[in-house]
Short mmCIF file of C-alpha atoms in Angstrom, two decimals:
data_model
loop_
_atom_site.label_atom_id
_atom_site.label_comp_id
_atom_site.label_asym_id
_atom_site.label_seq_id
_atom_site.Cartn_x
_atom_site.Cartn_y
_atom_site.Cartn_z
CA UNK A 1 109.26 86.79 116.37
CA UNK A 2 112.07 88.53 117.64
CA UNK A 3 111.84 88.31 121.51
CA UNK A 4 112.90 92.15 121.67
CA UNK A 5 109.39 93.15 120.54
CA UNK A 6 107.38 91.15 123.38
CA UNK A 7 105.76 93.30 125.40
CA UNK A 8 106.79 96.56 123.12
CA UNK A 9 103.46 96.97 122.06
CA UNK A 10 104.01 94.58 119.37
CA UNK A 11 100.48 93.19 117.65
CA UNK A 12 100.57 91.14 114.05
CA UNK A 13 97.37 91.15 113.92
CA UNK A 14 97.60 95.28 112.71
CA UNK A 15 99.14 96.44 109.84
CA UNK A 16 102.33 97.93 110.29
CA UNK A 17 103.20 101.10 108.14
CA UNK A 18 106.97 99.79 107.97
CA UNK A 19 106.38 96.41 107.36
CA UNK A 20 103.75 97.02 104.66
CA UNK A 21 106.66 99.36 103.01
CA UNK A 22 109.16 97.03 103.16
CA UNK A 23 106.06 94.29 101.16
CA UNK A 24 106.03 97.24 98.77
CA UNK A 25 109.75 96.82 98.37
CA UNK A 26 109.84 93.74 97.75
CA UNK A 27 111.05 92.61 100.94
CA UNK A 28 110.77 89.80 103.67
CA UNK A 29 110.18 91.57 107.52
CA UNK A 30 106.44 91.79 106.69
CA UNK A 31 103.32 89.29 108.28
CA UNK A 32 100.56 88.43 107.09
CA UNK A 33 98.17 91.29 108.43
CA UNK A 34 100.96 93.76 106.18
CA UNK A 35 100.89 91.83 103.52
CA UNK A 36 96.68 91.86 103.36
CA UNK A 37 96.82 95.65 103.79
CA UNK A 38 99.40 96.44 101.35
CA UNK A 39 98.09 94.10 98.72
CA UNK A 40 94.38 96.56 99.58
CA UNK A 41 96.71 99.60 98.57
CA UNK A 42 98.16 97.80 95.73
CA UNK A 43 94.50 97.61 94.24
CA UNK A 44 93.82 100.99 94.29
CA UNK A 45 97.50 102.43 93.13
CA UNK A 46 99.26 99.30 91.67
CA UNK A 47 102.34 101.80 90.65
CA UNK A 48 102.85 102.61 94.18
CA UNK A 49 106.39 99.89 94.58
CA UNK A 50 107.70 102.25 91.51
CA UNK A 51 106.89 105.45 93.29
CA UNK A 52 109.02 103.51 96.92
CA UNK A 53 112.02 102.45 94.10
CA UNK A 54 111.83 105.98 92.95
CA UNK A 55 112.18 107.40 96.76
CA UNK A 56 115.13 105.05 96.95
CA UNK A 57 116.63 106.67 94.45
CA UNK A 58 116.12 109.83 95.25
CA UNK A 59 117.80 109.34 98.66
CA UNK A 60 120.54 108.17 96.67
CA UNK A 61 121.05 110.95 94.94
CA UNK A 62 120.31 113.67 97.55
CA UNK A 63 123.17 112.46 100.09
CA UNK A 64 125.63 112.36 97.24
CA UNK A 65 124.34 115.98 96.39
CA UNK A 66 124.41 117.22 100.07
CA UNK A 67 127.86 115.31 100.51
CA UNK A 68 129.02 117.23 97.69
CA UNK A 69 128.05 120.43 99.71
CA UNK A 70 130.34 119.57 102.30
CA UNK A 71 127.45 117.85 104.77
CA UNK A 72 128.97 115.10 107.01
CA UNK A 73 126.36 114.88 109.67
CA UNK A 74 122.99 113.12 108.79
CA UNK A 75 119.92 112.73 110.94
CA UNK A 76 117.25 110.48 109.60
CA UNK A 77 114.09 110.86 110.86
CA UNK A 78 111.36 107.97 110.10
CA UNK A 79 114.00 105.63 109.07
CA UNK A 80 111.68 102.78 108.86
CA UNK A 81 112.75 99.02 108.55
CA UNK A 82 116.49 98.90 106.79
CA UNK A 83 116.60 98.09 103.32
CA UNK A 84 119.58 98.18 100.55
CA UNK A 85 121.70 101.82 99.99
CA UNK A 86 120.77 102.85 103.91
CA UNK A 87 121.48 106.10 104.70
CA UNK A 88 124.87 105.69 106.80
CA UNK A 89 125.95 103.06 103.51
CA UNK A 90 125.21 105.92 101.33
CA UNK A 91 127.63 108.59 104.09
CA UNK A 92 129.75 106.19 103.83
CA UNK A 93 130.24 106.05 100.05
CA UNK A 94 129.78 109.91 99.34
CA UNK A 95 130.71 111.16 102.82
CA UNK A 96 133.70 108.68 104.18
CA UNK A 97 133.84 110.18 107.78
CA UNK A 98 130.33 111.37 107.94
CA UNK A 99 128.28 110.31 111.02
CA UNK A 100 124.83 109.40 110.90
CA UNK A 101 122.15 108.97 113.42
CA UNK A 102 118.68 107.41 112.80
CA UNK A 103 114.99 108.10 114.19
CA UNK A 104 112.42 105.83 114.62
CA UNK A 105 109.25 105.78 117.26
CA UNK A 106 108.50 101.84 115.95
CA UNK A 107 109.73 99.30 118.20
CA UNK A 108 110.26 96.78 115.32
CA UNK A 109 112.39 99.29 113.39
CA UNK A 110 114.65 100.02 116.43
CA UNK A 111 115.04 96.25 117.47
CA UNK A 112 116.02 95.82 113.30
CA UNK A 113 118.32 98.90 113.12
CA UNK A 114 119.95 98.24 116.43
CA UNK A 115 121.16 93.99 115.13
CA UNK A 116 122.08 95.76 112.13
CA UNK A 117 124.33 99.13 113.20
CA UNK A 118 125.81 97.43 116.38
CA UNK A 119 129.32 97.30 114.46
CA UNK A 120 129.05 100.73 112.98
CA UNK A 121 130.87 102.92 115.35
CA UNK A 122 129.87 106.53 113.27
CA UNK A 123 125.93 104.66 112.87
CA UNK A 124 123.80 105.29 116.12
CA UNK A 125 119.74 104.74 116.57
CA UNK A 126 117.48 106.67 118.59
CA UNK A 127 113.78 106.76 119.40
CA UNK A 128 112.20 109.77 118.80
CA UNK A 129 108.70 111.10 117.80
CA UNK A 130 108.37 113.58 114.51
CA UNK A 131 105.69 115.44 116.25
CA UNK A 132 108.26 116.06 119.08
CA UNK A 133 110.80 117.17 117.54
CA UNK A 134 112.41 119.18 120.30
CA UNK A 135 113.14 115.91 122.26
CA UNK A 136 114.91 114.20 118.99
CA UNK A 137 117.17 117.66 118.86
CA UNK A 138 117.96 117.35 122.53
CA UNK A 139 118.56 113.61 122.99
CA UNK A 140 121.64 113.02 124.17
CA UNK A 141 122.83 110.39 121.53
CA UNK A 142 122.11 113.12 119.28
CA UNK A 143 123.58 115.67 121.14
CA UNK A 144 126.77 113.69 121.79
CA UNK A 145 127.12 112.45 118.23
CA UNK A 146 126.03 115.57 115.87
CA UNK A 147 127.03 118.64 116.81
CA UNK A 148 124.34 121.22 115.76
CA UNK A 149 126.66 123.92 116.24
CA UNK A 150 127.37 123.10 112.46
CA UNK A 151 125.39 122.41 109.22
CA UNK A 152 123.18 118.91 109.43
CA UNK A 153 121.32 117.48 107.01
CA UNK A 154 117.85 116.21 108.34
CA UNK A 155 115.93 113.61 105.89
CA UNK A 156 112.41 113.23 106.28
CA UNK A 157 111.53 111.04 103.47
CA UNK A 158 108.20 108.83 103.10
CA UNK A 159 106.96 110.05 106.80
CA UNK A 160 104.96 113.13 106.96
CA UNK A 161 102.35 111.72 105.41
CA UNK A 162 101.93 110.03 108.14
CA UNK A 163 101.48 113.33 110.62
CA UNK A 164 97.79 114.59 110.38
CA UNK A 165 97.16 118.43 109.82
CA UNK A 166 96.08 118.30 113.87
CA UNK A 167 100.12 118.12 114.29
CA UNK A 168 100.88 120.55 112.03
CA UNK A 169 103.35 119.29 109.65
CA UNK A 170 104.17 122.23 108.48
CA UNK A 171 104.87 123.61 111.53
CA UNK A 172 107.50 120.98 112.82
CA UNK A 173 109.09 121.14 109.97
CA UNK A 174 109.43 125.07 110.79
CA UNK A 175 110.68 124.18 114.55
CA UNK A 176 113.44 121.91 113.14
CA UNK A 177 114.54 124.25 110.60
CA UNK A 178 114.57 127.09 113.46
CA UNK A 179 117.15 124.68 116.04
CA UNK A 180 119.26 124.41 113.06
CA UNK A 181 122.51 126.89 111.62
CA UNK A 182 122.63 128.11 107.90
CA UNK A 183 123.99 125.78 105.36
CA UNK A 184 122.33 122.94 106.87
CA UNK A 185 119.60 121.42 105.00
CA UNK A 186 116.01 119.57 105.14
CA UNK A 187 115.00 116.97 102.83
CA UNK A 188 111.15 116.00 102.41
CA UNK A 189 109.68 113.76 100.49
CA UNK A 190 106.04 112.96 100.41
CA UNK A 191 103.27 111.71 98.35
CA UNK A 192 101.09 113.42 96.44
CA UNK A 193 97.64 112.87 95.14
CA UNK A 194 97.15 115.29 92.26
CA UNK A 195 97.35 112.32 90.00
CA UNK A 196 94.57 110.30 91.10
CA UNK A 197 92.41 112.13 94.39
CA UNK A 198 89.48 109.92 93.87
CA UNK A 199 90.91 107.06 95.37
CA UNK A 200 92.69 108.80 98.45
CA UNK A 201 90.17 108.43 100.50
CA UNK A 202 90.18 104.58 100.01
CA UNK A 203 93.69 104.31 101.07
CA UNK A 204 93.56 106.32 104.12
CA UNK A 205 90.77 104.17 105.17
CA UNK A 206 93.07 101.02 104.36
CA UNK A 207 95.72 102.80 107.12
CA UNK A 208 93.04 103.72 109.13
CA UNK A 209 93.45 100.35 110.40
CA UNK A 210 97.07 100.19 110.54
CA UNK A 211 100.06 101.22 112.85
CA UNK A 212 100.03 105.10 111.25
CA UNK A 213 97.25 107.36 109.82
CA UNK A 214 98.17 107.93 106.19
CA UNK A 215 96.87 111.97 105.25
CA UNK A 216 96.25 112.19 101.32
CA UNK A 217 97.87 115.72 100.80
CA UNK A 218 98.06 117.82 97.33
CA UNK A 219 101.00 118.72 95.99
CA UNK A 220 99.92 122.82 97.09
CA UNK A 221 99.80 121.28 100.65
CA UNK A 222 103.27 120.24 100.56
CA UNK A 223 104.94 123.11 99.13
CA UNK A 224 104.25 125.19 102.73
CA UNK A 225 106.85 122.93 104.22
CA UNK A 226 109.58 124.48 103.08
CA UNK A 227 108.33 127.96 103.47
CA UNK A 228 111.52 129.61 104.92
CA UNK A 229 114.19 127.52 103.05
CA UNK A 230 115.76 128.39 100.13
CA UNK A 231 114.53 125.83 97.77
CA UNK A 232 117.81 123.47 96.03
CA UNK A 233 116.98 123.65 92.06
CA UNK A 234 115.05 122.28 90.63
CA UNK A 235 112.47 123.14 93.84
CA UNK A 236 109.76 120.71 94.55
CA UNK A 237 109.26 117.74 91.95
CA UNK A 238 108.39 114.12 91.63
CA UNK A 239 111.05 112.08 92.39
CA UNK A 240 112.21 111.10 89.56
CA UNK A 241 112.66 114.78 88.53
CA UNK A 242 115.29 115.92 90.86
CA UNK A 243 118.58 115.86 89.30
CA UNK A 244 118.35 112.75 87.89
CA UNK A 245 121.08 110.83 86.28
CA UNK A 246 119.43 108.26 84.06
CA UNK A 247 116.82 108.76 81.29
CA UNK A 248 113.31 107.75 82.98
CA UNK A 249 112.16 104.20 81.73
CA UNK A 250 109.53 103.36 83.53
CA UNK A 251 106.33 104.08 80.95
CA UNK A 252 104.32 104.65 84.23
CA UNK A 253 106.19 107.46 84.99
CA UNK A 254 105.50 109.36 82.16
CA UNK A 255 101.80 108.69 82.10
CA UNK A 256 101.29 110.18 86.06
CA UNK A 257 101.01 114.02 87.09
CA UNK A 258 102.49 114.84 90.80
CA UNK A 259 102.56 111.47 92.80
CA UNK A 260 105.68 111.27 95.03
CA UNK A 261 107.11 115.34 95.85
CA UNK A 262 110.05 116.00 97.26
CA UNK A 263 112.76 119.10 97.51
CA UNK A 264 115.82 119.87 99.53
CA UNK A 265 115.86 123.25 101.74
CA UNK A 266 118.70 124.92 102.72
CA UNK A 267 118.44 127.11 105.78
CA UNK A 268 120.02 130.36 104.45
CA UNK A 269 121.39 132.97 107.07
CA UNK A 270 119.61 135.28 108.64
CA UNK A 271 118.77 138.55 107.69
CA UNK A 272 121.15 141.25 107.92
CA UNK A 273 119.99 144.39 109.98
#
């Protein structure tokens, strides 16, 4: 265990949203409690690593698309545990120059992402809470290393799922689009349960008991959080529907109806009196 996390609040005993991600990934900083709860989840949606490959790609894609709009500033929020193609790897490749800072309210994410970025002078961590989101536009690492006064591109991939409709989802994603200037640009991704609703309710009990309260949403519950953005073609899709660059070859993907949304938003200028 990572001394780091000792008296953060750390407890292996519950299922951690990252960590059971990261299982779902295929990857190694998962316990045993994360690995039980996934494998639950895996029983009732055994496509669900394609749909987390799928969002990997998708971020991918998006930052090359968004560095091709001239974006150089990217603020991840819900960065979870780092895996391969990271955000500031992908700036880096698209976007040489571009600055990146990343959000996280899990102590185990922060403790991973700081070891990793300490040599990455444009690459800065924060801790921050999506339900706040006034505090992660006024923190002063963000503050001293974006500068809002021009366009930002904000990722919220995989996380609002996790915000229950108490918090309003829709709402902070309204308040973050309001503190920011036209041309910048929100990115959501978020699963969807069109496909298969019967068994939502089994896997929000699963994170029930876990670090984060997973909210089965609709695809017609999603589409609201963009309300006020102009919608990037080709609008709100499953992931491996926008803009992709390879023929789809996974046969599960062409079997499933909306499973994994997501869209890009650009905040257009205001209205002209």
């Amino acid at each position: 265990m990572d001394p780091a996390l000792i008296g953060s609040g750390f407890n292996a005993k519950i299922p951690n949203a990252a960590r059971m991600y990261d299982y779902f990934l295929g990857g190694k900083d998962n316990l045993p409690a994360d690995r039980e709860a996934a494998e639950r989840v895996l029983r009732l949606v055994p496509e669900i690593p394609i749909g987390i490959q799928e969002n990997r790609r998708f971020l991918s894609r998006v930052v090359r698309y968004l560095a091709d709009q001239g974006i150089r500033q990217f603020l991840d929020i819900g960065a979870g545990l780092p895996t391969q193609d990271n955000v500031h790897q992908l700036v880096a490749r698209y976007a040489p120059g571009g600055r990146t800072v990343y959000v996280d309210n899990d102590p185990q994410v922060l403790v991973h992402a700081r070891a990793l970025l300490q040599q990455s002078p444009d690459v800065h961590v924060v801790q921050g809470d999506l339900r706040r989101p006034e505090e992660i536009l006024t923190d002063p690492t963000v503050q001293r290393e974006l500068d809002l006064s021009q366009p930002v591109a904000v990722l919220m991939l995989a996380i609002l799922h996790f915000v229950p409709d108490s918090d309003d989802p829709a709402g902070i994603v309204a308040r973050i689009r309001d503190s920011l200037v036209p041309g910048s640009h929100i990115v959501i991704s978020h699963v969807a349960v069109d496909d298969r609703p019967q068994v939502a309710p089994d896997v929000e009990q699963v994170y029930d008991n876990a670090s984060a309260q997973f909210v089965a949403r609709l695809s017609s519950e999603i589409s609201p959080m963009f309300d006020g953005l102009d919608l990037v073609e080709p609008g709100l899709v499953n992931l491996h529907e926008w803009r992709m660059d390879r023929p789809v070859t996974e046969p599960a993907l062409g079997r499933v109806g909306n499973y994994f949304m997501c869209g890009v938003g650009r905040v257009p200028e205001p209205p002209t009196r």
